[in-house]
Amino acid sequence: MTIKPAITADELVTLDELSKVTKIPKKTWSNWIAAGKSPLRPLKIVGHVRFRGADVLGLIRGEVSIPPKRGRGRPTKAEQIARQRSEQAAAERIEKTVIGTLHP
């Protein structure tokens, strides 16, 4: 069994190596690249995707951030109703405060 040395700043890293190092699935990286949302700029060399070792090291050190998870799209009806009720309650509190300060 051979042990591969750590990633160096001057090497090119494959998608498989990147997914192993970051513990983020290869498919997730592929989706981010296709959507243009990858935190690392991919290099496309003759049909192969590579990443600069310096960029990967920056990601590991925390100098580059991973995109946050997005919401799942449109809120459910229950979430919409809860938000409306919350906004109405806040508006009523503000109205009571304003009326209370105008007519002590």
PDB file of C-alpha atoms in Angstrom:
ATOM      1  CA  MET A   1       0.000   0.000   0.000  1.00  0.00           C
ATOM      2  CA  THR A   2       1.403   3.369  -1.004  1.00  0.00           C
ATOM      3  CA  ILE A   3       0.578   6.523   0.901  1.00  0.00           C
ATOM      4  CA  LYS A   4       0.052   9.574  -1.255  1.00  0.00           C
ATOM      5  CA  PRO A   5       1.752  12.714   0.025  1.00  0.00           C
ATOM      6  CA  ALA A   6      -0.334  15.716   1.064  1.00  0.00           C
ATOM      7  CA  ILE A   7      -1.597  18.122  -1.579  1.00  0.00           C
ATOM      8  CA  THR A   8       0.942  20.741  -2.571  1.00  0.00           C
ATOM      9  CA  ALA A   9       0.190  24.247  -3.820  1.00  0.00           C
ATOM     10  CA  ASP A  10       1.705  23.657  -7.255  1.00  0.00           C
ATOM     11  CA  GLU A  11      -0.141  20.447  -8.229  1.00  0.00           C
ATOM     12  CA  LEU A  12      -3.441  19.969 -10.024  1.00  0.00           C
ATOM     13  CA  VAL A  13      -6.089  18.095  -8.055  1.00  0.00           C
ATOM     14  CA  THR A  14      -8.693  15.801  -9.623  1.00  0.00           C
ATOM     15  CA  LEU A  15     -12.364  15.848  -8.728  1.00  0.00           C
ATOM     16  CA  ASP A  16     -11.985  12.475  -6.963  1.00  0.00           C
ATOM     17  CA  GLU A  17      -9.100  13.758  -4.836  1.00  0.00           C
ATOM     18  CA  LEU A  18     -11.012  16.943  -4.032  1.00  0.00           C
ATOM     19  CA  SER A  19     -14.079  15.026  -2.895  1.00  0.00           C
ATOM     20  CA  LYS A  20     -11.958  12.774  -0.667  1.00  0.00           C
ATOM     21  CA  VAL A  21     -10.090  15.678   0.916  1.00  0.00           C
ATOM     22  CA  THR A  22     -13.179  17.815   1.527  1.00  0.00           C
ATOM     23  CA  LYS A  23     -15.526  14.907   2.304  1.00  0.00           C
ATOM     24  CA  ILE A  24     -18.065  16.469  -0.076  1.00  0.00           C
ATOM     25  CA  PRO A  25     -19.480  14.026  -2.635  1.00  0.00           C
ATOM     26  CA  LYS A  26     -18.150  14.165  -6.177  1.00  0.00           C
ATOM     27  CA  LYS A  27     -21.707  14.672  -7.480  1.00  0.00           C
ATOM     28  CA  THR A  28     -22.117  17.796  -5.328  1.00  0.00           C
ATOM     29  CA  TRP A  29     -18.904  19.257  -6.755  1.00  0.00           C
ATOM     30  CA  SER A  30     -20.101  18.388 -10.273  1.00  0.00           C
ATOM     31  CA  ASN A  31     -23.437  20.105  -9.651  1.00  0.00           C
ATOM     32  CA  TRP A  32     -21.714  23.225  -8.262  1.00  0.00           C
ATOM     33  CA  ILE A  33     -19.396  23.358 -11.288  1.00  0.00           C
ATOM     34  CA  ALA A  34     -22.290  22.934 -13.751  1.00  0.00           C
ATOM     35  CA  ALA A  35     -24.298  25.664 -11.984  1.00  0.00           C
ATOM     36  CA  GLY A  36     -21.283  27.978 -11.805  1.00  0.00           C
ATOM     37  CA  LYS A  37     -21.444  27.998  -7.992  1.00  0.00           C
ATOM     38  CA  SER A  38     -18.259  26.134  -7.142  1.00  0.00           C
ATOM     39  CA  PRO A  39     -16.208  27.857  -4.427  1.00  0.00           C
ATOM     40  CA  LEU A  40     -13.107  26.853  -6.416  1.00  0.00           C
ATOM     41  CA  ARG A  41     -12.497  27.811 -10.016  1.00  0.00           C
ATOM     42  CA  PRO A  42     -12.227  24.600 -12.031  1.00  0.00           C
ATOM     43  CA  LEU A  43      -9.661  24.182 -14.784  1.00  0.00           C
ATOM     44  CA  LYS A  44     -10.976  22.221 -17.731  1.00  0.00           C
ATOM     45  CA  ILE A  45      -8.091  20.495 -19.448  1.00  0.00           C
ATOM     46  CA  VAL A  46      -8.960  18.398 -22.518  1.00  0.00           C
ATOM     47  CA  GLY A  47     -12.314  17.344 -21.084  1.00  0.00           C
ATOM     48  CA  HIS A  48     -10.996  16.761 -17.557  1.00  0.00           C
ATOM     49  CA  VAL A  49     -11.700  18.946 -14.539  1.00  0.00           C
ATOM     50  CA  ARG A  50      -8.810  19.893 -12.284  1.00  0.00           C
ATOM     51  CA  PHE A  51      -8.334  22.346  -9.425  1.00  0.00           C
ATOM     52  CA  ARG A  52      -5.248  24.268  -8.381  1.00  0.00           C
ATOM     53  CA  GLY A  53      -3.631  22.791  -5.293  1.00  0.00           C
ATOM     54  CA  ALA A  54      -3.254  26.272  -3.791  1.00  0.00           C
ATOM     55  CA  ASP A  55      -7.026  26.817  -4.097  1.00  0.00           C
ATOM     56  CA  VAL A  56      -7.780  23.455  -2.458  1.00  0.00           C
ATOM     57  CA  LEU A  57      -5.394  24.245   0.394  1.00  0.00           C
ATOM     58  CA  GLY A  58      -7.117  27.620   0.819  1.00  0.00           C
ATOM     59  CA  LEU A  59     -10.461  25.840   1.074  1.00  0.00           C
ATOM     60  CA  ILE A  60      -9.108  23.442   3.696  1.00  0.00           C
ATOM     61  CA  ARG A  61      -7.628  26.328   5.712  1.00  0.00           C
ATOM     62  CA  GLY A  62     -10.952  28.158   5.618  1.00  0.00           C
ATOM     63  CA  GLU A  63      -9.782  30.980   3.344  1.00  0.00           C
ATOM     64  CA  VAL A  64     -12.514  30.018   0.848  1.00  0.00           C
ATOM     65  CA  SER A  65     -16.056  29.252   1.978  1.00  0.00           C
ATOM     66  CA  ILE A  66     -18.442  26.538   0.850  1.00  0.00           C
ATOM     67  CA  PRO A  67     -21.738  27.867  -0.544  1.00  0.00           C
ATOM     68  CA  PRO A  68     -24.571  27.652   1.995  1.00  0.00           C
ATOM     69  CA  LYS A  69     -27.433  25.255   1.458  1.00  0.00           C
ATOM     70  CA  ARG A  70     -30.343  26.857  -0.313  1.00  0.00           C
ATOM     71  CA  GLY A  71     -33.920  26.737   0.796  1.00  0.00           C
ATOM     72  CA  ARG A  72     -36.104  24.257  -0.954  1.00  0.00           C
ATOM     73  CA  GLY A  73     -37.982  26.826  -3.018  1.00  0.00           C
ATOM     74  CA  ARG A  74     -41.438  28.226  -2.471  1.00  0.00           C
ATOM     75  CA  PRO A  75     -42.689  28.099   1.128  1.00  0.00           C
ATOM     76  CA  THR A  76     -45.550  25.777   2.028  1.00  0.00           C
ATOM     77  CA  LYS A  77     -49.045  27.140   2.633  1.00  0.00           C
ATOM     78  CA  ALA A  78     -48.592  26.665   6.399  1.00  0.00           C
ATOM     79  CA  GLU A  79     -45.328  28.650   6.287  1.00  0.00           C
ATOM     80  CA  GLN A  80     -47.021  31.426   4.296  1.00  0.00           C
ATOM     81  CA  ILE A  81     -49.900  31.656   6.812  1.00  0.00           C
ATOM     82  CA  ALA A  82     -47.494  31.671   9.766  1.00  0.00           C
ATOM     83  CA  ARG A  83     -45.505  34.476   8.176  1.00  0.00           C
ATOM     84  CA  GLN A  84     -48.654  36.520   7.480  1.00  0.00           C
ATOM     85  CA  ARG A  85     -49.828  36.113  11.094  1.00  0.00           C
ATOM     86  CA  SER A  86     -46.423  37.102  12.390  1.00  0.00           C
ATOM     87  CA  GLU A  87     -46.349  40.205  10.181  1.00  0.00           C
ATOM     88  CA  GLN A  88     -49.904  41.148  11.237  1.00  0.00           C
ATOM     89  CA  ALA A  89     -49.032  40.787  14.925  1.00  0.00           C
ATOM     90  CA  ALA A  90     -45.921  42.935  14.458  1.00  0.00           C
ATOM     91  CA  ALA A  91     -47.956  45.597  12.619  1.00  0.00           C
ATOM     92  CA  GLU A  92     -50.550  45.634  15.436  1.00  0.00           C
ATOM     93  CA  ARG A  93     -47.818  46.050  18.083  1.00  0.00           C
ATOM     94  CA  ILE A  94     -46.306  48.951  16.142  1.00  0.00           C
ATOM     95  CA  GLU A  95     -49.729  50.539  15.697  1.00  0.00           C
ATOM     96  CA  LYS A  96     -50.479  50.283  19.437  1.00  0.00           C
ATOM     97  CA  THR A  97     -47.080  51.787  20.248  1.00  0.00           C
ATOM     98  CA  VAL A  98     -47.566  54.701  17.839  1.00  0.00           C
ATOM     99  CA  ILE A  99     -51.123  55.414  19.046  1.00  0.00           C
ATOM    100  CA  GLY A 100     -49.960  55.167  22.658  1.00  0.00           C
ATOM    101  CA  THR A 101     -47.236  57.767  22.105  1.00  0.00           C
ATOM    102  CA  LEU A 102     -49.566  60.140  20.229  1.00  0.00           C
ATOM    103  CA  HIS A 103     -52.410  59.950  22.777  1.00  0.00           C
ATOM    104  CA  PRO A 104     -50.919  59.471  26.249  1.00  0.00           C
TER     105      PRO A 104
END
